Coordinates of C-alpha atoms and ligand atoms in Angstrom, one line a residue:
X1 CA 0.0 0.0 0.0
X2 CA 1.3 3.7 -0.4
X3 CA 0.7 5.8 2.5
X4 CA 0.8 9.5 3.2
X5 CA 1.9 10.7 5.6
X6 CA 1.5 15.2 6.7
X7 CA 4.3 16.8 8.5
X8 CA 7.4 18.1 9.1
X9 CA 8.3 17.5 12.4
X10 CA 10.5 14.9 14.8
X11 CA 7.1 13.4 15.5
X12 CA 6.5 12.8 11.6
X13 CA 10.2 11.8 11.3
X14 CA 9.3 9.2 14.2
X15 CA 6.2 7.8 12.6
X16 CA 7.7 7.6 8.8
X17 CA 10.9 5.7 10.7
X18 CA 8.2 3.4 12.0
X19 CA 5.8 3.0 8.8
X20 CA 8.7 2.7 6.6
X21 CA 9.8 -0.7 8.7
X22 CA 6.5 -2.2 7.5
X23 CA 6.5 -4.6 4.5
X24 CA 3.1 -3.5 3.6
X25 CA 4.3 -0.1 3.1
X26 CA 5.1 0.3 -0.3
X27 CA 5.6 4.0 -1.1
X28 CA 6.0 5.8 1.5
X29 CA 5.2 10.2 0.8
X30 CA 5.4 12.9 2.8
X31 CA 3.9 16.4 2.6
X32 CA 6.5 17.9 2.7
X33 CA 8.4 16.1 4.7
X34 CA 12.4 17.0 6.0
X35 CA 16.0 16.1 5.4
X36 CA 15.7 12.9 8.0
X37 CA 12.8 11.7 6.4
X38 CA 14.6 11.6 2.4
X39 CA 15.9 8.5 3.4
X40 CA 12.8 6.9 4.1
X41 CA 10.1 7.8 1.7
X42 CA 9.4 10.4 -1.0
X43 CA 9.3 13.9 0.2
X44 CA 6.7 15.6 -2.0
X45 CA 7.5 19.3 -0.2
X46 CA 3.6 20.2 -0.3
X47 CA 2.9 22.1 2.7
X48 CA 0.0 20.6 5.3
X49 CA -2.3 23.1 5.1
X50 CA -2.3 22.9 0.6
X51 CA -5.3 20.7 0.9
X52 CA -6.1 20.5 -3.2
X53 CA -2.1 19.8 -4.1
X54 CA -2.8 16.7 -0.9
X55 CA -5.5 15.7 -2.5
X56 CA -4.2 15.4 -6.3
X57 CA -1.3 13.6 -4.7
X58 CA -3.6 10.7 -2.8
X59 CA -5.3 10.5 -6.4
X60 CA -2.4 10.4 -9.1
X61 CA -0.1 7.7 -6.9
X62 CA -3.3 5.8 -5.5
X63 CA -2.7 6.4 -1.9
X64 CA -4.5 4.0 0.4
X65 CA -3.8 5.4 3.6
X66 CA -3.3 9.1 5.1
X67 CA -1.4 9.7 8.3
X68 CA -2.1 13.4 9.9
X69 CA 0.7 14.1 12.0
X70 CA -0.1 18.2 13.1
X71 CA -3.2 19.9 14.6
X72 CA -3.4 22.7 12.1
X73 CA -4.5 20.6 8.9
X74 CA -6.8 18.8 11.0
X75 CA -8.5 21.5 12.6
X76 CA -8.9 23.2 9.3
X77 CA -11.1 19.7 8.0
X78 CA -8.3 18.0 5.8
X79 CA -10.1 14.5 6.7
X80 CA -13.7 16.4 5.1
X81 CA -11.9 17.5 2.5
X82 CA -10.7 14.5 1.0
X83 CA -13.8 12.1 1.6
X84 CA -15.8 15.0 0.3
X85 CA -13.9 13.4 -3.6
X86 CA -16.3 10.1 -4.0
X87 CA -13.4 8.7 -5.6
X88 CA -11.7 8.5 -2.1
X89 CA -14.5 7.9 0.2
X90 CA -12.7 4.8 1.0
X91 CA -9.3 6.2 2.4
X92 CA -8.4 5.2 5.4
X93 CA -7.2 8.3 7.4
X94 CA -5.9 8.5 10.4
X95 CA -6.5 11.8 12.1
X96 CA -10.3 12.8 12.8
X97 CA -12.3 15.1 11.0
X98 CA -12.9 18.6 11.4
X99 CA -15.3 18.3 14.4
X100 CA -14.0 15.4 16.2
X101 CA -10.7 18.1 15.9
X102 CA -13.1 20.0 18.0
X103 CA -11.7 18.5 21.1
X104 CA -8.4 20.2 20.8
X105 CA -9.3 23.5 18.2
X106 CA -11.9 24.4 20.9
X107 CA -11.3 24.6 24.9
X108 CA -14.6 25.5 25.0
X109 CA -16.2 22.6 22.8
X110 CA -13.9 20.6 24.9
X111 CA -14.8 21.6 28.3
X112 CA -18.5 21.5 27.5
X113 CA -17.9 17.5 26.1
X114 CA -15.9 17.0 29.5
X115 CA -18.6 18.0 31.7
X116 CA -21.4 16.3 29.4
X117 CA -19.4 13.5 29.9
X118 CA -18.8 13.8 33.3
X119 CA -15.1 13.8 32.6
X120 CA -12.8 15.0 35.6
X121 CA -11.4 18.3 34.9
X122 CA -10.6 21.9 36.3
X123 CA -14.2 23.9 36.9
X124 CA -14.4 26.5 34.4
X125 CA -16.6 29.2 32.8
X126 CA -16.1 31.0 28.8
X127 CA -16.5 34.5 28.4
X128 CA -16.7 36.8 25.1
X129 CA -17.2 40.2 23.9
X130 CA -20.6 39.7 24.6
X131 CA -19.7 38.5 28.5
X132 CA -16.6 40.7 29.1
X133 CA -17.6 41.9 32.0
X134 CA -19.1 39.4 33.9
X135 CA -15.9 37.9 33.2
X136 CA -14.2 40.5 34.6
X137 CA -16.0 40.6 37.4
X138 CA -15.5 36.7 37.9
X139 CA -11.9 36.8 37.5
X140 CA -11.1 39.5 39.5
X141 CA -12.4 37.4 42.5
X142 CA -11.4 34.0 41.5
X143 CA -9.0 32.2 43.6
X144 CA -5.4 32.2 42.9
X145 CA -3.5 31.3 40.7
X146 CA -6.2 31.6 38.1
X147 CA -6.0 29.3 34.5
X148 CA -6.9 31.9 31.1
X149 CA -7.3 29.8 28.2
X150 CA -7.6 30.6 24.4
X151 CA -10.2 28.9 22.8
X152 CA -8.9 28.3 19.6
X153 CA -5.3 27.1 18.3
X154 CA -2.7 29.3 19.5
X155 CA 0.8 27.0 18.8
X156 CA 1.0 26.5 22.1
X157 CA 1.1 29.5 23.6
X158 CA -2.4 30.7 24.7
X159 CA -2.1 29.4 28.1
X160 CA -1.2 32.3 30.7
X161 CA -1.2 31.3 34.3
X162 CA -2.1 34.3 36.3
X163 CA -0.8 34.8 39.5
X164 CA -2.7 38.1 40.7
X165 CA -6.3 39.4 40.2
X166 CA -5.0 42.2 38.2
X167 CA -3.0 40.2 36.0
X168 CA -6.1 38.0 35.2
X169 CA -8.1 40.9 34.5
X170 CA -5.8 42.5 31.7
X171 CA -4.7 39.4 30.6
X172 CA -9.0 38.5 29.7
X173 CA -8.9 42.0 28.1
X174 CA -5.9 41.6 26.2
X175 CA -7.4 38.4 24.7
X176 CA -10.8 39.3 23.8
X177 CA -11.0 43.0 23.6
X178 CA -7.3 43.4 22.4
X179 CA -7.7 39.7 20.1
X180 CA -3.8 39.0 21.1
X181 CA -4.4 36.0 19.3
X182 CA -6.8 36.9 16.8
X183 CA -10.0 34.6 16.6
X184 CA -8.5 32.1 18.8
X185 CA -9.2 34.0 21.8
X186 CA -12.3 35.8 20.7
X187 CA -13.5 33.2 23.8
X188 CA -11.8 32.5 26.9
X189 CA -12.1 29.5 29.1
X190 CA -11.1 30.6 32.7
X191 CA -10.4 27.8 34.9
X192 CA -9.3 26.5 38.1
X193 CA -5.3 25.9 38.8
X194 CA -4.9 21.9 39.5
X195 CA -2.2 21.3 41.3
X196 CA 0.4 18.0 40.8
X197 CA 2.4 16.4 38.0
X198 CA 1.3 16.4 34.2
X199 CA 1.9 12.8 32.2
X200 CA 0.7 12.2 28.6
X201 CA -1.8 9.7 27.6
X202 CA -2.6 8.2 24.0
X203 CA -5.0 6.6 22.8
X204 CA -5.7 5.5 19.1
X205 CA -9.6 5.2 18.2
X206 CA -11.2 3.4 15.1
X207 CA -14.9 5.4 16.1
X208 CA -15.7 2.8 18.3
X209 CA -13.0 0.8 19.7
X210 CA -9.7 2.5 21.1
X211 CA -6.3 1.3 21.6
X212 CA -4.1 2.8 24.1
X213 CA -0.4 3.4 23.4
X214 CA 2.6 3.9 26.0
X215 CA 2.2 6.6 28.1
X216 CA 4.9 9.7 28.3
X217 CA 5.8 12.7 30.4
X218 CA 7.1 15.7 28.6
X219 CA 9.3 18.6 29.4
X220 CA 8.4 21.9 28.4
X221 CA 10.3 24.6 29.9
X222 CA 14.2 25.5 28.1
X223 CA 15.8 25.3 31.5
X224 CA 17.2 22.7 33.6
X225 CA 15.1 22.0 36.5
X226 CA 11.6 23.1 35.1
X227 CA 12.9 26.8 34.8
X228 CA 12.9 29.7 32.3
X229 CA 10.3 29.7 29.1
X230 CA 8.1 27.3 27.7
X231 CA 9.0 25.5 24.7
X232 CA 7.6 23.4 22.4
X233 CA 9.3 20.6 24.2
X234 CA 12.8 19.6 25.0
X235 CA 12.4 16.0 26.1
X236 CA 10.3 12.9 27.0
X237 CA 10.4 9.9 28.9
X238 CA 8.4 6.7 28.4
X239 CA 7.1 4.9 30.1
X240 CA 6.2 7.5 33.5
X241 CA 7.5 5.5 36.9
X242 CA 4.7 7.2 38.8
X243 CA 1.8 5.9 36.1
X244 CA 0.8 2.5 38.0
X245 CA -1.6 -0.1 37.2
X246 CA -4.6 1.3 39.6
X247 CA -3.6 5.1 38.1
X248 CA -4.3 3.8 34.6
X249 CA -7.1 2.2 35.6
X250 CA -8.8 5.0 37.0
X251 CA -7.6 6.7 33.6
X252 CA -9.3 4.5 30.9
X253 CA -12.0 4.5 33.4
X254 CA -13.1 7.6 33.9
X255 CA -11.5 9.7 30.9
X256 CA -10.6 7.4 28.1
X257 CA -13.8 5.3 28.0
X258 CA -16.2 8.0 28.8
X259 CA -14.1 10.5 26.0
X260 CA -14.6 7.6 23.2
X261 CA -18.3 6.6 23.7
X262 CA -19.5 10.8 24.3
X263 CA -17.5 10.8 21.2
X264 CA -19.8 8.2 19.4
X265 CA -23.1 9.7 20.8
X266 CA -21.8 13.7 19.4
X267 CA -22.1 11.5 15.9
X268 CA -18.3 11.8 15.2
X269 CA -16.7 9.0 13.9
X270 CA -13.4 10.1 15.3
X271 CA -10.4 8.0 13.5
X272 CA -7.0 8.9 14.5
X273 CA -4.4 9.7 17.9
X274 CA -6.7 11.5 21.1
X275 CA -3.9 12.9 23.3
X276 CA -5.1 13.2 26.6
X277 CA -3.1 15.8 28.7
X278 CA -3.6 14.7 32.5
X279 CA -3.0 15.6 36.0
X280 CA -2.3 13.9 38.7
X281 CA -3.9 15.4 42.0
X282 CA -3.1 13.4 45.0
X283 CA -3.9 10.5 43.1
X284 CA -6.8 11.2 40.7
X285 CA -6.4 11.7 37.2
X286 CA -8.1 15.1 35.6
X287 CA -7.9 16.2 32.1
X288 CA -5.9 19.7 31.8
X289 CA -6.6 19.0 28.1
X290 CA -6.9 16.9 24.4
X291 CA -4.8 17.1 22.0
X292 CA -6.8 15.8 18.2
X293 CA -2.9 14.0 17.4
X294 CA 0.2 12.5 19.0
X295 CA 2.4 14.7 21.5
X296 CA 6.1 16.1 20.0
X297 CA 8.5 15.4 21.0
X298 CA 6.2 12.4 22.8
X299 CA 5.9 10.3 19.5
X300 CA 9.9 10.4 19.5
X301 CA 9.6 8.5 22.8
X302 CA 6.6 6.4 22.3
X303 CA 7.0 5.2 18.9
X304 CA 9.8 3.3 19.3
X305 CA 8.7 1.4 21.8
X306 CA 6.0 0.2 20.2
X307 CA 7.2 -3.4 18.5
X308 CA 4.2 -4.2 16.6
X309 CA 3.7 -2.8 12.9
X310 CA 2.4 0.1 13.1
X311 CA 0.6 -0.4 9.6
X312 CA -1.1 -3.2 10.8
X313 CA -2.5 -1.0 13.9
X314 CA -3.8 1.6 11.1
X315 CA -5.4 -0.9 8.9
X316 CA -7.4 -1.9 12.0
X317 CA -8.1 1.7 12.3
X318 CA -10.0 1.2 9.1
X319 CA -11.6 -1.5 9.3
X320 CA -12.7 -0.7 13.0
X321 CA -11.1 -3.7 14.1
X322 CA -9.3 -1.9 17.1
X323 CA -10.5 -4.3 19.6
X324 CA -8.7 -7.2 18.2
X325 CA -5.8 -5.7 17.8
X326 CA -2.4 -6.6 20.1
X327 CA 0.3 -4.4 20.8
X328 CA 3.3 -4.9 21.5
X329 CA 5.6 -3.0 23.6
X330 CA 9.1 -2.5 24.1
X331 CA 9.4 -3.1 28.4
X332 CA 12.7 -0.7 28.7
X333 CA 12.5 2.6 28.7
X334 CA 12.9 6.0 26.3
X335 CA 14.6 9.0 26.9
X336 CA 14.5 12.1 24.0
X337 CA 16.5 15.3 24.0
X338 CA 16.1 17.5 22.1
X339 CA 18.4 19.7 20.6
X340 CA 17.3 23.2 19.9
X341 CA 19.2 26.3 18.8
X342 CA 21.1 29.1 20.7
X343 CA 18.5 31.3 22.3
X344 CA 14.9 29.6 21.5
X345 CA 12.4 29.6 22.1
X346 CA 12.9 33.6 21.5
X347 CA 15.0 34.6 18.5
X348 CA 17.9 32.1 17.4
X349 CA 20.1 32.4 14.1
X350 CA 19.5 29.7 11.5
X351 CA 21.7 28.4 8.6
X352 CA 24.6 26.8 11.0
X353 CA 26.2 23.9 9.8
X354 CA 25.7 20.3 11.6
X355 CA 28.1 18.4 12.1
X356 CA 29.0 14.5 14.0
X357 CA 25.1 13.1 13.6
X358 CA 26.7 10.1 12.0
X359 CA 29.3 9.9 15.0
X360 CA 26.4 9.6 17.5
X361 CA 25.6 6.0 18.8
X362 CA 23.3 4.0 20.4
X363 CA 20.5 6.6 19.6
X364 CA 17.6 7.1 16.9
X365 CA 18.0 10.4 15.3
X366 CA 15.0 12.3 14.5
X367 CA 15.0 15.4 12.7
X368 CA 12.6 18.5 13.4
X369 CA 13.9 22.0 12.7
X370 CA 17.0 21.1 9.5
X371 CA 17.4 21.6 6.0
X372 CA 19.6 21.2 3.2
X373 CA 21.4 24.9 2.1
X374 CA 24.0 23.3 -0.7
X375 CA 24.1 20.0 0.3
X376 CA 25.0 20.7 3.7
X377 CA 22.9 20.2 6.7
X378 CA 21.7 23.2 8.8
X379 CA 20.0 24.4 11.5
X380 CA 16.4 26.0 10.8
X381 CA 14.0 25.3 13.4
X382 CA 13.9 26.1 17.2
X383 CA 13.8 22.3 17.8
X384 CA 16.4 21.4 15.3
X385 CA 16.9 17.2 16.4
X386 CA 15.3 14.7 19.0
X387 CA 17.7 12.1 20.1
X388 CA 16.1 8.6 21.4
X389 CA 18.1 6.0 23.5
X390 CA 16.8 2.9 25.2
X391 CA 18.0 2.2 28.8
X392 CA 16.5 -0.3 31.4
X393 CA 16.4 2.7 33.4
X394 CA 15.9 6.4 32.9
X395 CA 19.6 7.2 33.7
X396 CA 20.8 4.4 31.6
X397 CA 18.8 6.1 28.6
X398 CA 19.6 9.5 29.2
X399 CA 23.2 8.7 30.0
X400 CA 23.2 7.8 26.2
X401 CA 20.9 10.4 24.7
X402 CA 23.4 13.4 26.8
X403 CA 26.5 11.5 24.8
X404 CA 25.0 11.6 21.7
X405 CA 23.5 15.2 22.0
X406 CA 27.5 16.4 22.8
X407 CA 28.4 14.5 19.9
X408 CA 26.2 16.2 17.6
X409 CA 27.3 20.1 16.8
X410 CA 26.1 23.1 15.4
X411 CA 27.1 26.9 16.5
X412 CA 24.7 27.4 19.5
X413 CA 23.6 24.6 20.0
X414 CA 21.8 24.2 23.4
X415 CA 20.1 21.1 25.1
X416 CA 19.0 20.3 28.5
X417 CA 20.8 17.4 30.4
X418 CA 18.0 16.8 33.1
X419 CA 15.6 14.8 31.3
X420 CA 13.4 12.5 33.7
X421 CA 15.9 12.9 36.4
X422 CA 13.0 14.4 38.4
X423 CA 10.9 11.4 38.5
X424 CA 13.8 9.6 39.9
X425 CA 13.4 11.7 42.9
X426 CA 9.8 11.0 43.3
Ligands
ATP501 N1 -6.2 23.9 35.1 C1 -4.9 23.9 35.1 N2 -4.2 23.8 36.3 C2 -2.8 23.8 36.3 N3 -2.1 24.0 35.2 C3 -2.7 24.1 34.0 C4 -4.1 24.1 33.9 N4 -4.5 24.2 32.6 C5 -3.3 24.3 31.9 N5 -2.2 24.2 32.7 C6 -0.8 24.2 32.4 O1 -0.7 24.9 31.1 C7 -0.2 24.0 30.1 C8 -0.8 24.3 28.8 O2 -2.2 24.1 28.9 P1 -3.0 23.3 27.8 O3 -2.5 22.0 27.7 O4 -4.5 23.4 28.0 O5 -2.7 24.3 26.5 P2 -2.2 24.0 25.1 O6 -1.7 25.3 24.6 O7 -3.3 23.3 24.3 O8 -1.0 23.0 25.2 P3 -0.3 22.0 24.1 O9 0.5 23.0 23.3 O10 0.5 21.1 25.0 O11 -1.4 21.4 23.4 C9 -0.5 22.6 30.7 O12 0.4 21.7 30.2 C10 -0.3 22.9 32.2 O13 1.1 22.8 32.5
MG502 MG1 -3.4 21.6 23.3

C-alpha cells in the first residue's frame, strides 16, 4: 500500500521511521516532509495546510492510507476535505475530522464535552465580547492562581497562568478585547489551577474501539530544572515511573472510556491519535486537556517502543477492528532530548552547519527543525533534532541520549541534560 503521511516534524520523522519498517508499506510520501525523512520515503514538499495539491497527490499515486501528523490541517477539515472526492471515500485516514478536531481547536467545545461526559477536569466558565464583563467581574475574584485559556489554536502559547487578580483581569482584556491571538481567543475559558504532575496519555480510536499506546511525560520549559520559558518541548520519557496499574485504571476508566463513547453519541466518527493531557492530584487523574494528534517530542519516545507494525495497527483503524488488535511494547525505557538552537524559544540564528550526527551511537536520530542549504545540513527550526536512547532505566537512557547530543554540533547549539531525572526523585 502507499501511504501518506502530513508533516514536518521529529514526530512525523518518528512515525515515517516506524511505517517505513513495515512490508506492507510500499511508497512511502510525505507532505513535505524534512532532510531525516529523504531516506525513508518520497518527500513531496507540499505544505500541510495545501489541501487540493494533498488531494491530487492521494489520487495520481493511488494512496491507500493518510497519516495526519499536526493539529493545524486537522483542525482546518483535511479528513472532510478529502472524503468529500467520491473517488476517495474509502481512504483510510488516520486523524479525525474537522469536528471530532473540536476537542483540541476548541477549549470551550472541549470543556463543555468533559462536563457532558462527566469527565474529571478543572471547573471552568467561557466569556466573550458579549460577557466581558461578567468575566471581569469573575476573575477579579477568583482564587489564585487563576488558568486563562484561548479557545482556539494558539501553537502552544495561549495558556497564561495568572498569579494576581489584576494580571487575570488585563490578561482577559488583552485576549478578547485586544484579540492578542486573533479569533483564537475571541473566547476565553477561565479555569481552576490543578495542582500536581502532568503525564501524557494516548490513545488511538477506530470510532468505536480505542487502543491505548505507551504513556509519556514531557518537558516543556528551556531550562534545567523546570525553569525559564516554555518550549515546544525539550524532552520525553516513556514509560512515567509514577503511572501505576490502579492510576491507569482510574484513567481509561473515567477519561478514556467515557471520552470515546461521548464521542460516538456527538455522531463523530473520530479515527486517529486522542492525546489526553492529565494531572495527577493526589492520586486522581483530571484532564488539563486533548490534543486531536500524537504529542512532540512524545511520538519520538513512544514510537519506538512500540514493536508491533504500526501499519497493521492503522489498517485496524480502518476497518474498526481496534478491539482485536495486540500491541506490543518495548518493556525498557525512552529517553528524548532534544536539541534546539542558541536562544529559543525567542530569536535564534538559523543556517549553522551540523556536524557528528553520524558519529552519535546508540540513539535514533530524528530530525525537526533542519534543512539542506548546498548539500549541507543546517540548522532551521527552534527544535532542530530529538535524540532517542533505550535504557532499562531512565539514567541508563539519558546517560546515552546526553553522549549523543554532545556528539552532535552546530554553533549554538543548546540542550538540557536533566531529562526524567526528576521522577527519579519521586
Ligand atoms: N487547570 C490547570 N491547572 C494547572 N495547570 C494548568 C491548567 N491548565 C493548563 N495548565 C498548564 O498549562 C499548560 C498548557 O495548557 P493546555 O495544555 O491546556 O494548553 P495548550 O496550549 O493546548 O498545550 P499544548 O501545546 O501542549 O497542546 C499545561 O500543560 C499545564 O502545565
Ligand atoms: Mg493543546
Amino acid at each position: 500500500m502507499n501511504i501518506l503521511l502530513i508533516g514536518s516534524g521529529g514526530r512525523e520523522h518518528a512515525l515515517a521511521w516506524k511505517l517505513a519498517q513495515s512490508s506492507k508499506c510500499d511508497k512511502l510520501f510525505l507532505a513535505p516532509g524534512n532532510p531525516g525523512t529523504e531516506n525513508l520515503g518520497i518527500n513531496t514538499g507540499i505544505g500541510v495546510e495545501d489541501f487540493s495539491a494533498i488531494e491530487n497527490l492521494v489520487l495520481k499515486e493511488n494512496i491507500g492510507m493518510v497519516v495526519v501528523g499536526p493539529e493545524v490541517p486537522l483542525v482546518m477539515g483535511i479528513k472532510d476535505h478529502l472524503l468529500s472526492n467520491p473517488a476517495l471515500s474509502s481512504l483510510n485516514i488516520i486523524g479525525p475530522d474537522k469536528m471530532g478536531a473540536q476537542l483540541e481547536g476548541s477549549k470551550d467545545f472541549s470543556k463543555k464535552f468533559m462536563n457532558k461526559y462527566g469527565i474529571p477536569t478543572a471547573s471552568s466558565r467561557t466569556f466573550t465580547f458579549q460577557t466581558l464583563n461578567d468575566g471581569v467581574e469573575y476573575v477579579s475574584k477568583h482564587s489564585l492562581p487563576v488558568v486563562l485559556k484561548a479557545d482556539g489554536l494558539a501553537a502552544g502559547k495561549g495558556v497564561v497562568i495568572a498569579q494576581t487578580n489584576e494580571e487575570a483581569v488585563a490578561t482577559l482584556k488583552e485576549m478578547i478585547q485586544e484579540r492578542k491571538f486573533g479569533d483564537s481567543s475571541t473566547k476565553v475559558v477561565v479555569e481552576q489551577f490543578l495542582t500536581g504532575i502532568e503525564v501524557s496519555v494516548f490513545a488511538l480510536c477506530d470510532g468505536e474501539n480505542y487502543l491505548l499506546l505507551p504513556e509519556a511525560k514531557d518537558y516543556k520549559r528551556i531550562g534545567e530544572g523546570d525553569t525559564g520559558l516554555n518550549t515546544g518541548g525539550m524532552g520525553a520519557v516513556s514509560p512515567v515511573p509514577f503511572v501505576d496499574e490502579i492510576f491507569m485504571q482510574k484513567v481509561e476508566e473515567r477519561i478514556v472510556r467515557p471520552t470515546v463513547s461521548g464521542l460516538k453519541k456527538e455522531g463523530i466518527n473520530y479515527t486517529g491519535f486522542i492525546f489526553f493531557g492529565l494531572i495527577k492530584v493526589g492520586d486522581e487523574p483530571f484532564t488539563i486537556e486533548y490534543n486531536a494528534r500524537m504529542g512532540d517530542p512524545e511520538t519520538e519516545a513512544v514510537i519506538p517502543r512500540i514493536k508491533s507494525d504500526l501499519v497493521d495497527i492503522f489498517e485496524d483503524v480502518g476497518t474498526k477492528t481496534l478491539h482485536k488488535t495486540k500491541l506490543e511494547i518495548d518493556s525498557r525505557t525512552t529517553t528524548t532530548v532534544v536539541l534546539v538552537s542558541g536562544g529559543y524559544p525567542e530569536d535564534y540564528e538559523k543556517g549553522f552547519s551540523i556536524t557528528g550526527i553520524e558519529n552519535a551511537q546508540d540513539v535514533l536520530v530524528f530530525h525537526a527543525g533542519t534543512s539542506k542549504k548546498e548539500g549541507k545540513l543546517v540548522n532551521s527550526g527552534g527544535r532542530v533534532i530529538a535524540l532517542t536512547a533505550f535504557g532499562s532505566h531512565i539514567e541508563e537512557a539519558l546517560a546515552k541520549a546526553n553522549l549523543a547530543a554532545d556528539t552532535i554540533q552546530w554553533q549554538k547549539k543548546n540542550y538540557r541534560k536533566d531529562i526524567g531525572l526528576d521522577l527519579l526523585k519521586k
